[in-house]
Amino acid sequence: MNSQIDELKKNLEEQLESIKAAAELEDIRVAFLGKNGSITGLLKQMGKISADEKKSFGQAVNSLKSYASERISAKLAELQQLEMEREINSMPVFDVDMPAHLRRGSYHPITLVQRKCENVFRSMGFTVEDYSEIVTDYECFESLNIPKFHPARDMQDTYYLENGQLLKSQTSAAQNAIYRKYRDSLINEGKPIRAIFPGRCFRNESTDACHENTFFQMEGVMVDKNISISNLIFFMKTMLSEVFERDIKVRLRPGFFPFVEPGFELDINCLICGGDGCPSCKHSGWLELCPCGMIHPNVLREGGIDPDEYTGFAFGLGLTRLAMMKYGIKDIRDLNSADLECLSQFTEDK
Ligand code: FA5
């Protein structure tokens, strides 16, 4: 009996030694431990063994059974480990310390001019305000002396939400909130209101080289006693000379906006064509950049400020057009194009 057991052990070891893949182990398990396997076959011999030997025979076969299943499990673990190592070794090698060939990110040209303008106005005591892109009809029009059905609304069709709110067509939509936010310190502490509020604007209009349906403006207001057009012109000139860092030709002409009186259009000599006329300036040589004017008494009153005591100016700078002029971008649509080849060349630290 012992020789049979030793023989089976030797046979098992030889078979385990010869296999290369875990999948082949199942055949060995069936051959030794299956219903018709050789170890199971030994147990079937119990009937032929004398009563004295039965006990020790049974014990010997059971320990062979345990031995075989432990050896098969150990071989399975060994083969699985080898297979995993083979798989890992066949993978491409990554050097995690190797510098990636990634291009550095860059600021969008509009962000660059916006920051430049913010710094200029901050240095002159203006606060920089943030305002929602979704506003009410009151904020965008009625508080600005543009009642319902006023023809000035035709110039600024925008996108309306089902609840009656709208995507703001002009940063002027924040004016009323700014007056209300600062009027107490103006009236009680004598602190002039000086604020700029850059933001994205939306208009439902067709696009061309100098018009987009989504663009940026930067509104600015100053309110105090005795503010005049001279103050307005000073701030506009300072802002433009700081942003362009060179002399540029501007012209001021009358312009109508219901929320200013008098109102002006401040145009800049087109820097793309030098004033000869091109698609970027609609072939006029000039580009409308920054309408402005003295805040209408109705608008001040609506903001809780007495127009008999205080006056102020407001302007609405076309930030997107400013970026076009500053960086010589011929078509405004490039700025919304997400074309990194085009947009990343304006990074200041390049
Ligand atoms: C306004 O939006 C007034 N809220 C500006 C204002 C503020 C006037 C305060 C007086 C006092 P206007 O519609 O002209 O005005 O737009 C102002 C500037 O935004 C334009 O000069 C232009 O530079 C820019 N702009 C207007 N529409 C577009 C457009 N579709 N695409 C790109 N820029 C635009």
PDB file of C-alpha atoms in Angstrom, residues 121 126-127 171-172 175 178-179 193-198 217-223 232 236 260 290-293 295 312-317:
ATOM      1  CA  PHE A 121      -8.614 101.250 -12.869  1.00  0.00           C
ATOM      2  CA  PHE A 126     -11.957 101.816  -8.739  1.00  0.00           C
ATOM      3  CA  THR A 127     -13.352  98.606  -7.286  1.00  0.00           C
ATOM      4  CA  THR A 171     -22.700  95.176 -18.645  1.00  0.00           C
ATOM      5  CA  SER A 172     -24.778  98.300 -17.934  1.00  0.00           C
ATOM      6  CA  GLN A 175     -25.375  99.697 -12.886  1.00  0.00           C
ATOM      7  CA  ILE A 178     -23.796  99.058  -8.003  1.00  0.00           C
ATOM      8  CA  TYR A 179     -25.475 102.386  -7.210  1.00  0.00           C
ATOM      9  CA  ILE A 193     -18.614 105.586  -6.311  1.00  0.00           C
ATOM     10  CA  ARG A 194     -15.847 104.294  -8.563  1.00  0.00           C
ATOM     11  CA  ALA A 195     -16.452 100.830  -9.955  1.00  0.00           C
ATOM     12  CA  ILE A 196     -15.757  98.756 -13.023  1.00  0.00           C
ATOM     13  CA  PHE A 197     -17.581  95.553 -13.854  1.00  0.00           C
ATOM     14  CA  PRO A 198     -16.252  93.356 -16.655  1.00  0.00           C
ATOM     15  CA  GLN A 217     -17.591  94.387 -22.149  1.00  0.00           C
ATOM     16  CA  MET A 218     -16.271  96.290 -19.192  1.00  0.00           C
ATOM     17  CA  GLU A 219     -18.560  98.847 -17.652  1.00  0.00           C
ATOM     18  CA  GLY A 220     -17.235 101.666 -15.533  1.00  0.00           C
ATOM     19  CA  VAL A 221     -19.063 104.258 -13.434  1.00  0.00           C
ATOM     20  CA  MET A 222     -18.016 107.154 -11.282  1.00  0.00           C
ATOM     21  CA  VAL A 223     -20.483 109.173  -9.206  1.00  0.00           C
ATOM     22  CA  LEU A 232     -14.779 111.118 -18.194  1.00  0.00           C
ATOM     23  CA  MET A 236     -10.774 107.186 -20.955  1.00  0.00           C
ATOM     24  CA  VAL A 260     -26.648 108.754 -20.479  1.00  0.00           C
ATOM     25  CA  CYS A 290     -16.226 102.588 -25.789  1.00  0.00           C
ATOM     26  CA  PRO A 291     -19.561 104.373 -25.720  1.00  0.00           C
ATOM     27  CA  CYS A 292     -19.874 106.618 -22.715  1.00  0.00           C
ATOM     28  CA  GLY A 293     -21.607 109.644 -21.277  1.00  0.00           C
ATOM     29  CA  ILE A 295     -25.342 109.202 -16.275  1.00  0.00           C
ATOM     30  CA  GLY A 312     -21.497 110.817 -12.741  1.00  0.00           C
ATOM     31  CA  PHE A 313     -20.160 109.263 -15.895  1.00  0.00           C
ATOM     32  CA  ALA A 314     -20.492 105.751 -17.271  1.00  0.00           C
ATOM     33  CA  PHE A 315     -18.746 103.903 -20.061  1.00  0.00           C
ATOM     34  CA  GLY A 316     -19.145 100.509 -21.692  1.00  0.00           C
ATOM     35  CA  LEU A 317     -15.816  99.377 -23.079  1.00  0.00           C
TER      36      LEU A 317
END
